[in-house]
Amino acid sequence: MKKMLLTGAALAALAWSLPAHAELKFKPGEDQKFHWANFDELKKVDLKGETLTIFGPWRGEDEDLVRSVLAYFVEATGVELKYSSSENYEQQIVIDTQAGSPPNIAILPQPGLIQDLASKGLLTPLGDDVATWVKDNYGAGQSWVDLGTYKGKDGTPGYYAFPYKADVKSLVWYSPDNFEEAGYEVPKTQEDLAALEQKIVADGGKPWCIGLGSGGATGWPATDWVEDIMLRTQPPETYDKWVKNEIPFNDPAVVNAIDIFGKIATDDKMVDGGAAAVAATDFRDSPKGLFTVPPKCYMHHQASFIPSFFPEGTELGVDADFFYYPPYASKPELGQPVLGAGTLVMITKDSKAAREFIKFLEMPLAHELWMAQKSFVTPFKGANTEAYGSDALKKQGEILANATTFRFDGSDLMPGKIGAGSFWTGMVDLVGGKPAEAVATDIQKSWDAIK
């Protein structure tokens, strides 16, 4: 604990301050894909003499990107802004808030940690007006409101966390050239996808590349599959009950989702390398079969980060592309669900500058400035999609904006011993041949043991 406190003190000393007149990435007023009227509105906010401290998860390249956005807030308002981060930011924010020295703004990607901070009275409610704004302006707006709503110290629910920068997990990657050469079309429904799988098998190919290997975290890629399938076979309310253990892991709804994935992953005809290769293949290596000649597989289910592990020189939109993991035509009532993750912005020390910063995030410009670069997608329907720096980001943003339901990665919402423990190992048991119900029962036993 002492070492961590010292780390916090060092971070405070090294916190990066933006100069009052930082060089702006895009010159205001020049490129019409940005909402420059927002910048003019922001100039009416006078924060000279005030300091705004922000603590977030972004380091390295992402820190440079967020700095480029924050520079506009500083330039327009005159605020002195200090941004800091830490390799152990989850522990550091707990230490700083409990020690009574929190930043004005904290940004975190862990809803469970945010709930813990809210329940201890360490967060300031953002207000019903902000919640209403999110509901009205975000794709699947109510989902994002629910994600940012937590119980405070007195047990009363409040809106505490504003979503800014999302990640999409409901994606299937493929090679357009391979699809075209084989005469395959991108499936629009799960029924279409099942028919495509059978056609690929009949043609002598393998539909999927799947790799669950990840060192001590082996198994986690399968949890994304199960979560996506849950959202396409069950109402979102059932998904919510599942991740909260309000229905057991071996409930028929959950067992069905596990079984659907299991039947794909344990079928030698469906997977590159056969069932035995699934747990043994590292997730970083698993998409490489898309790019061999002839292809070892035609599809790969993975989140938006996976192109980082594609072969060098792979051009998105040309050599590789993705489609939305589709819903069932037979279940139209479930709409267009999207599984993902993202960062949430909270006020941990209230001030005028902190409130104005939240208002800044309600401006399209605050999104567009990062959209125009890289590594950023948003469900904000008011942001100009033409601002996206690539077609791939634009497509992901449109998936978010058109979603009817958004749900956060379920394993991240579960207790660590489950979501980062028995759920992972259970998926390894599943692809090893253990029946879905037995796997689910074992996971539930591990959850019961921590009650």
Coordinates of C-alpha atoms in Angstrom, one line a residue:
M1 CA 0.0 0.0 0.0
K2 CA 2.8 2.4 0.9
K3 CA 4.5 1.7 -2.5
M4 CA 1.2 2.5 -4.3
L5 CA 0.7 5.7 -2.4
L6 CA 4.2 6.8 -3.4
T7 CA 3.4 5.9 -6.9
G8 CA 0.3 8.1 -6.7
A9 CA 2.4 11.0 -5.4
A10 CA 4.9 10.6 -8.2
L11 CA 2.1 10.6 -10.7
A12 CA 0.7 13.8 -9.3
A13 CA 4.1 15.4 -9.7
L14 CA 4.4 14.1 -13.2
A15 CA 0.8 14.9 -14.3
W16 CA 0.8 16.3 -17.7
S17 CA -0.5 19.9 -18.0
L18 CA -1.7 21.4 -21.2
P19 CA -0.3 24.8 -22.0
A20 CA -2.9 27.5 -22.3
H21 CA -2.4 27.8 -26.0
A22 CA -1.5 24.3 -27.2
E23 CA -1.0 23.5 -30.9
L24 CA -4.3 22.2 -32.2
K25 CA -4.4 19.2 -34.4
F26 CA -7.1 20.6 -36.7
K27 CA -7.4 24.3 -37.2
P28 CA -10.8 25.6 -36.1
G29 CA -13.1 26.5 -38.9
E30 CA -11.2 24.9 -41.7
D31 CA -12.4 21.3 -42.2
Q32 CA -16.2 21.3 -42.4
K33 CA -16.5 17.7 -41.2
F34 CA -16.2 19.0 -37.7
H35 CA -18.9 20.9 -35.7
W36 CA -16.8 24.1 -35.3
A37 CA -19.9 25.9 -33.9
N38 CA -19.3 23.8 -30.7
F39 CA -15.8 25.4 -30.4
D40 CA -17.4 28.9 -30.6
E41 CA -19.9 27.9 -27.9
L42 CA -17.1 26.6 -25.7
K43 CA -15.3 30.0 -25.9
K44 CA -18.3 31.4 -24.0
V45 CA -17.3 29.3 -21.0
D46 CA -14.8 31.1 -18.8
L47 CA -12.7 28.8 -16.7
K48 CA -9.6 31.0 -16.4
G49 CA -7.9 30.5 -13.0
E50 CA -9.6 27.1 -12.5
T51 CA -7.7 23.8 -12.6
L52 CA -9.3 20.5 -13.9
T53 CA -7.6 17.3 -13.0
I54 CA -8.4 14.2 -15.1
F55 CA -7.2 10.6 -14.3
G56 CA -7.8 8.0 -17.0
P57 CA -6.7 4.7 -18.5
W58 CA -5.1 6.1 -21.6
R59 CA -1.3 5.8 -21.9
G60 CA 1.1 5.8 -24.8
E61 CA -0.5 6.5 -28.2
D62 CA -4.0 6.7 -26.7
E63 CA -2.7 9.4 -24.3
D64 CA -1.4 11.4 -27.2
L65 CA -4.8 11.1 -28.9
V66 CA -6.8 12.2 -25.8
R67 CA -4.5 15.1 -25.3
S68 CA -5.2 16.3 -28.8
V69 CA -8.9 16.4 -27.9
L70 CA -8.4 18.0 -24.5
A71 CA -6.3 20.8 -26.1
Y72 CA -9.5 22.3 -27.6
F73 CA -11.2 22.4 -24.2
V74 CA -8.2 24.2 -22.7
E75 CA -7.9 26.6 -25.7
A76 CA -11.5 27.6 -25.6
T77 CA -12.1 27.9 -21.8
G78 CA -8.7 28.9 -20.5
V79 CA -8.8 26.2 -17.8
E80 CA -5.5 24.7 -16.5
L81 CA -5.9 21.0 -17.3
K82 CA -3.8 18.2 -15.8
Y83 CA -4.1 14.6 -17.2
S84 CA -2.5 11.6 -15.5
S85 CA -2.6 7.9 -15.7
S86 CA -1.0 4.8 -14.2
E87 CA -0.2 1.2 -15.2
N88 CA -2.2 0.3 -12.1
Y89 CA -5.0 2.9 -12.6
E90 CA -7.7 0.7 -11.2
Q91 CA -5.9 0.4 -7.8
Q92 CA -4.7 4.0 -8.0
I93 CA -8.1 5.6 -8.3
V94 CA -9.4 3.6 -5.3
I95 CA -6.4 4.8 -3.2
D96 CA -6.8 8.5 -4.3
T97 CA -10.6 8.6 -3.8
Q98 CA -10.4 6.9 -0.4
A99 CA -7.5 9.1 0.7
G100 CA -9.6 12.2 0.0
S101 CA -7.4 13.4 -2.9
P102 CA -9.3 12.4 -6.0
P103 CA -9.1 14.0 -9.4
N104 CA -12.0 16.1 -10.6
I105 CA -12.7 13.6 -13.4
A106 CA -12.0 9.8 -13.4
I107 CA -12.3 7.7 -16.5
L108 CA -12.6 3.9 -16.2
P109 CA -13.5 0.9 -18.3
Q110 CA -14.8 -1.2 -15.4
P111 CA -18.4 -0.9 -14.4
G112 CA -17.9 -3.1 -11.4
L113 CA -15.3 -0.8 -10.0
I114 CA -17.5 2.2 -10.7
Q115 CA -20.3 0.6 -8.8
D116 CA -18.0 0.1 -5.8
L117 CA -16.9 3.8 -5.9
A118 CA -20.5 4.9 -6.1
S119 CA -21.7 2.7 -3.2
K120 CA -19.0 4.3 -1.0
G121 CA -20.2 7.8 -1.8
L122 CA -17.1 8.6 -3.8
L123 CA -18.8 9.8 -7.0
T124 CA -21.0 12.8 -7.8
P125 CA -24.3 12.1 -9.6
L126 CA -24.3 13.7 -13.1
G127 CA -28.0 14.3 -13.0
D128 CA -31.2 13.2 -14.7
D129 CA -30.7 15.8 -17.4
V130 CA -27.4 14.2 -18.5
A131 CA -29.0 10.7 -18.4
T132 CA -31.9 12.0 -20.6
W133 CA -29.4 13.5 -23.0
V134 CA -27.6 10.1 -23.4
K135 CA -30.9 8.3 -23.8
D136 CA -32.0 10.6 -26.6
N137 CA -28.6 11.0 -28.4
Y138 CA -26.9 7.6 -28.3
G139 CA -27.7 4.5 -30.3
A140 CA -29.3 2.1 -27.8
G141 CA -29.5 5.1 -25.5
Q142 CA -31.3 3.4 -22.7
S143 CA -28.7 0.7 -22.6
W144 CA -26.0 3.3 -22.0
V145 CA -28.0 5.1 -19.3
D146 CA -28.5 1.8 -17.5
L147 CA -24.7 1.1 -17.8
G148 CA -24.0 4.4 -16.1
T149 CA -26.6 4.1 -13.4
Y150 CA -25.4 2.8 -10.0
K151 CA -26.6 2.7 -6.4
G152 CA -25.1 5.4 -4.2
K153 CA -24.1 5.2 -0.5
D154 CA -27.7 5.4 0.6
G155 CA -28.8 2.7 -1.9
T156 CA -30.6 5.1 -4.2
P157 CA -29.8 4.7 -7.9
G158 CA -28.2 7.6 -9.7
Y159 CA -26.7 8.4 -13.0
Y160 CA -22.9 8.6 -12.4
A161 CA -21.0 7.6 -15.6
F162 CA -21.0 9.2 -19.0
P163 CA -19.9 6.9 -21.9
Y164 CA -17.1 8.2 -24.0
K165 CA -15.1 6.0 -26.5
A166 CA -16.6 2.6 -27.1
D167 CA -15.4 -0.8 -28.3
V168 CA -17.3 -3.2 -30.5
K169 CA -17.1 -6.9 -30.0
S170 CA -20.0 -8.2 -32.2
L171 CA -17.8 -8.5 -35.3
V172 CA -16.9 -11.3 -37.7
W173 CA -13.7 -10.8 -39.8
Y174 CA -13.3 -12.2 -43.3
S175 CA -11.3 -11.8 -46.5
P176 CA -13.5 -10.1 -49.2
D177 CA -11.3 -11.7 -51.9
N178 CA -11.9 -15.2 -50.5
F179 CA -15.7 -14.6 -50.2
E180 CA -15.8 -13.3 -53.8
E181 CA -13.7 -16.1 -55.2
A182 CA -15.9 -18.7 -53.5
G183 CA -19.2 -16.9 -54.3
Y184 CA -20.1 -16.4 -50.7
E185 CA -22.2 -13.4 -49.5
V186 CA -22.1 -11.7 -46.1
P187 CA -24.9 -13.2 -44.0
K188 CA -27.6 -10.8 -42.7
T189 CA -29.1 -13.2 -40.2
Q190 CA -28.0 -16.2 -38.0
E191 CA -30.0 -18.4 -40.3
D192 CA -28.0 -17.1 -43.3
L193 CA -24.8 -17.6 -41.3
A194 CA -25.7 -21.3 -40.5
A195 CA -26.4 -21.8 -44.2
L196 CA -23.1 -20.3 -45.1
E197 CA -21.3 -22.5 -42.7
Q198 CA -22.8 -25.6 -44.3
K199 CA -21.9 -24.3 -47.8
I200 CA -18.3 -23.8 -46.8
V201 CA -18.1 -27.3 -45.4
A202 CA -19.7 -28.8 -48.5
D203 CA -17.1 -26.9 -50.6
G204 CA -14.4 -28.6 -48.6
G205 CA -13.4 -25.5 -46.5
K206 CA -13.5 -24.6 -42.8
P207 CA -15.9 -21.9 -41.7
W208 CA -14.1 -20.7 -38.6
C209 CA -10.7 -20.0 -37.2
I210 CA -11.0 -20.1 -33.4
G211 CA -8.1 -19.8 -30.9
L212 CA -8.6 -19.6 -27.1
G213 CA -5.0 -19.6 -26.1
S214 CA -3.9 -16.6 -24.0
G215 CA -1.5 -17.9 -21.3
G216 CA -3.1 -17.6 -17.9
A217 CA -6.2 -16.1 -19.5
T218 CA -6.8 -19.0 -21.9
G219 CA -10.5 -19.4 -22.7
W220 CA -11.5 -15.7 -22.7
P221 CA -12.3 -15.4 -26.4
A222 CA -15.0 -18.0 -26.0
T223 CA -16.8 -15.9 -23.4
D224 CA -17.3 -13.2 -26.1
W225 CA -18.9 -15.8 -28.3
V226 CA -21.3 -17.0 -25.5
E227 CA -22.2 -13.4 -24.6
D228 CA -23.0 -12.5 -28.2
I229 CA -25.1 -15.6 -28.6
M230 CA -27.0 -14.8 -25.3
L231 CA -27.9 -11.4 -26.7
R232 CA -29.3 -13.0 -29.9
T233 CA -31.2 -15.8 -28.2
Q234 CA -32.5 -14.1 -25.0
P235 CA -34.0 -10.7 -24.0
P236 CA -31.4 -8.2 -22.6
E237 CA -33.1 -8.5 -19.2
T238 CA -32.1 -12.2 -19.1
Y239 CA -28.5 -11.3 -20.0
D240 CA -28.5 -8.8 -17.1
K241 CA -29.9 -11.4 -14.7
W242 CA -27.2 -13.8 -15.8
V243 CA -24.2 -11.5 -15.3
K244 CA -25.6 -10.6 -11.8
N245 CA -26.2 -14.3 -10.9
E246 CA -29.9 -13.6 -10.6
I247 CA -30.4 -16.7 -12.8
P248 CA -27.8 -19.5 -12.4
F249 CA -25.1 -20.3 -15.0
N250 CA -26.8 -23.6 -15.6
D251 CA -30.2 -22.0 -16.4
P252 CA -31.4 -23.4 -19.7
A253 CA -31.0 -20.0 -21.4
V254 CA -27.3 -19.9 -20.6
V255 CA -26.7 -23.6 -21.3
N256 CA -28.3 -23.1 -24.7
A257 CA -25.9 -20.3 -25.6
I258 CA -22.9 -22.3 -24.4
D259 CA -24.1 -25.3 -26.4
I260 CA -24.4 -23.3 -29.6
F261 CA -20.8 -22.2 -29.4
G262 CA -19.7 -25.7 -28.3
K263 CA -21.3 -27.3 -31.3
I264 CA -19.2 -25.0 -33.5
A265 CA -15.9 -25.3 -31.6
T266 CA -16.0 -29.0 -31.2
D267 CA -16.9 -29.9 -34.8
D268 CA -13.7 -30.8 -36.7
K269 CA -15.5 -29.8 -39.9
M270 CA -16.3 -26.3 -38.7
V271 CA -12.9 -25.2 -37.3
D272 CA -9.4 -24.8 -38.7
G273 CA -7.2 -27.5 -37.2
G274 CA -10.2 -29.3 -35.8
A275 CA -11.5 -29.2 -32.3
A276 CA -8.2 -30.2 -30.8
A277 CA -6.6 -27.0 -32.1
V278 CA -9.1 -24.5 -30.6
A279 CA -7.7 -24.3 -27.0
A280 CA -4.2 -24.9 -28.2
T281 CA -4.1 -22.0 -30.7
D282 CA -3.2 -18.6 -29.4
F283 CA -5.9 -16.0 -30.0
R284 CA -3.3 -13.7 -31.6
D285 CA -2.4 -16.4 -34.2
S286 CA -6.0 -17.6 -34.8
P287 CA -7.0 -15.1 -37.5
K288 CA -4.0 -15.9 -39.7
G289 CA -5.8 -18.7 -41.5
L290 CA -8.0 -16.1 -43.2
F291 CA -5.0 -15.0 -45.2
T292 CA -3.3 -18.2 -46.3
V293 CA -3.6 -19.5 -49.9
P294 CA -5.9 -21.4 -50.0
P295 CA -7.6 -20.1 -46.9
K296 CA -7.6 -22.3 -43.8
C297 CA -10.8 -20.7 -42.7
Y298 CA -13.3 -18.0 -43.9
M299 CA -14.5 -16.3 -40.7
H300 CA -13.1 -15.2 -37.4
H301 CA -15.3 -13.8 -34.5
Q302 CA -13.3 -11.2 -32.6
A303 CA -13.5 -7.6 -31.3
S304 CA -12.3 -4.5 -33.1
F305 CA -8.7 -4.8 -31.9
I306 CA -7.8 -8.0 -33.7
P307 CA -6.4 -6.3 -36.9
S308 CA -3.3 -5.6 -34.7
F309 CA -2.5 -9.3 -35.2
F310 CA -3.2 -9.6 -38.9
P311 CA -0.2 -10.2 -41.1
E312 CA 2.0 -7.2 -41.8
G313 CA 0.7 -5.2 -44.7
T314 CA -2.9 -6.3 -44.4
E315 CA -5.1 -3.5 -45.7
L316 CA -8.5 -3.2 -43.9
G317 CA -11.3 -2.9 -46.4
V318 CA -9.3 -4.6 -49.1
D319 CA -7.5 -7.7 -47.7
A320 CA -9.7 -7.9 -44.6
D321 CA -13.1 -6.6 -43.6
F322 CA -15.8 -7.4 -41.0
F323 CA -19.5 -7.7 -40.7
Y324 CA -21.9 -7.4 -37.8
Y325 CA -22.5 -10.7 -36.0
P326 CA -26.1 -11.0 -37.1
P327 CA -29.4 -11.5 -35.2
Y328 CA -31.8 -14.3 -35.7
A329 CA -34.6 -13.6 -38.3
S330 CA -36.8 -15.8 -36.1
K331 CA -36.3 -13.5 -33.1
P332 CA -37.1 -10.0 -34.5
E333 CA -38.2 -8.8 -31.0
L334 CA -34.5 -8.9 -30.0
G335 CA -33.6 -6.2 -32.5
Q336 CA -29.9 -5.4 -33.3
P337 CA -28.0 -6.2 -30.1
V338 CA -24.3 -5.2 -29.8
L339 CA -21.8 -6.6 -27.4
G340 CA -18.9 -4.3 -26.5
A341 CA -17.0 -2.4 -23.9
G342 CA -15.9 1.2 -23.4
T343 CA -14.8 3.9 -21.0
L344 CA -17.0 5.8 -18.6
V345 CA -16.4 9.3 -17.3
M346 CA -17.2 10.3 -13.7
I347 CA -17.0 13.3 -11.4
T348 CA -14.9 12.3 -8.4
K349 CA -14.4 15.9 -7.2
D350 CA -17.1 18.3 -8.1
S351 CA -16.3 21.7 -9.6
K352 CA -17.5 24.1 -12.2
A353 CA -14.8 22.9 -14.6
A354 CA -15.8 19.3 -14.1
R355 CA -19.4 20.0 -15.0
E356 CA -18.4 22.0 -18.0
F357 CA -16.2 19.1 -19.1
I358 CA -19.2 16.8 -19.1
K359 CA -21.1 19.3 -21.2
F360 CA -18.1 19.3 -23.6
L361 CA -18.5 15.6 -24.0
E362 CA -22.1 16.2 -25.1
M363 CA -20.8 18.2 -28.1
P364 CA -20.2 16.4 -31.4
L365 CA -16.8 18.1 -31.6
A366 CA -15.5 16.2 -28.6
H367 CA -16.1 13.0 -30.4
E368 CA -15.2 14.0 -34.0
L369 CA -11.7 15.3 -33.0
W370 CA -10.7 11.7 -31.9
M371 CA -12.9 10.0 -34.6
A372 CA -10.8 11.7 -37.3
Q373 CA -7.7 10.1 -36.0
K374 CA -7.8 6.4 -34.9
S375 CA -8.9 4.0 -32.1
F376 CA -12.2 5.7 -31.4
V377 CA -15.8 4.9 -32.2
T378 CA -18.9 6.4 -30.6
P379 CA -22.6 5.6 -30.3
F380 CA -23.4 9.4 -30.4
K381 CA -25.8 9.8 -33.3
G382 CA -25.1 13.6 -33.5
A383 CA -21.4 13.2 -34.4
N384 CA -20.6 13.4 -38.1
T385 CA -19.7 9.9 -39.3
E386 CA -17.8 11.5 -42.2
A387 CA -15.3 12.6 -39.6
Y388 CA -14.1 9.0 -39.0
G389 CA -10.5 8.5 -40.0
S390 CA -11.1 5.1 -41.7
D391 CA -14.0 3.2 -43.3
A392 CA -13.5 0.5 -40.7
L393 CA -14.0 2.9 -37.8
K394 CA -17.0 4.4 -39.6
K395 CA -18.7 1.0 -40.0
Q396 CA -18.1 0.2 -36.4
G397 CA -19.6 3.6 -35.4
E398 CA -22.6 2.9 -37.5
I399 CA -23.1 -0.5 -35.9
L400 CA -23.1 1.3 -32.5
A401 CA -25.4 4.1 -33.6
N402 CA -27.9 1.6 -35.2
A403 CA -27.9 -0.8 -32.2
T404 CA -31.2 -1.3 -30.4
T405 CA -29.4 -2.9 -27.4
F406 CA -25.9 -2.5 -26.1
R407 CA -24.5 -4.7 -23.4
F408 CA -21.1 -4.5 -21.7
D409 CA -18.9 -7.6 -21.9
G410 CA -20.5 -10.0 -19.4
S411 CA -17.4 -11.6 -18.1
D412 CA -16.1 -8.1 -17.1
L413 CA -19.3 -7.5 -15.1
M414 CA -19.0 -10.8 -13.2
P415 CA -16.8 -11.3 -10.1
G416 CA -13.2 -11.8 -11.0
K417 CA -13.2 -15.4 -9.8
I418 CA -16.0 -16.1 -12.3
G419 CA -15.5 -13.7 -15.3
A420 CA -11.7 -14.0 -15.2
G421 CA -11.6 -17.5 -13.7
S422 CA -14.1 -20.4 -13.9
F423 CA -15.8 -19.0 -17.0
W424 CA -12.5 -19.1 -18.9
T425 CA -11.5 -22.5 -17.7
G426 CA -15.1 -23.8 -18.3
M427 CA -14.8 -22.8 -21.9
V428 CA -11.5 -24.8 -22.2
D429 CA -13.4 -27.8 -20.7
L430 CA -16.2 -27.3 -23.2
V431 CA -13.9 -27.4 -26.3
G432 CA -12.3 -30.4 -24.7
G433 CA -15.6 -32.2 -25.0
K434 CA -17.3 -31.6 -21.7
P435 CA -21.1 -31.2 -22.1
A436 CA -22.4 -27.6 -21.9
E437 CA -24.7 -28.3 -18.9
A438 CA -21.9 -29.9 -16.9
V439 CA -19.6 -26.9 -17.7
A440 CA -22.3 -24.4 -16.7
T441 CA -23.0 -26.3 -13.5
D442 CA -19.3 -26.2 -12.5
I443 CA -19.1 -22.5 -13.1
Q444 CA -22.2 -22.0 -11.0
K445 CA -20.7 -24.0 -8.2
S446 CA -17.7 -21.7 -8.2
W447 CA -20.0 -18.7 -8.0
D448 CA -22.0 -20.2 -5.1
A449 CA -18.7 -20.7 -3.3
I450 CA -18.0 -16.9 -3.2
K451 CA -21.4 -15.9 -1.8

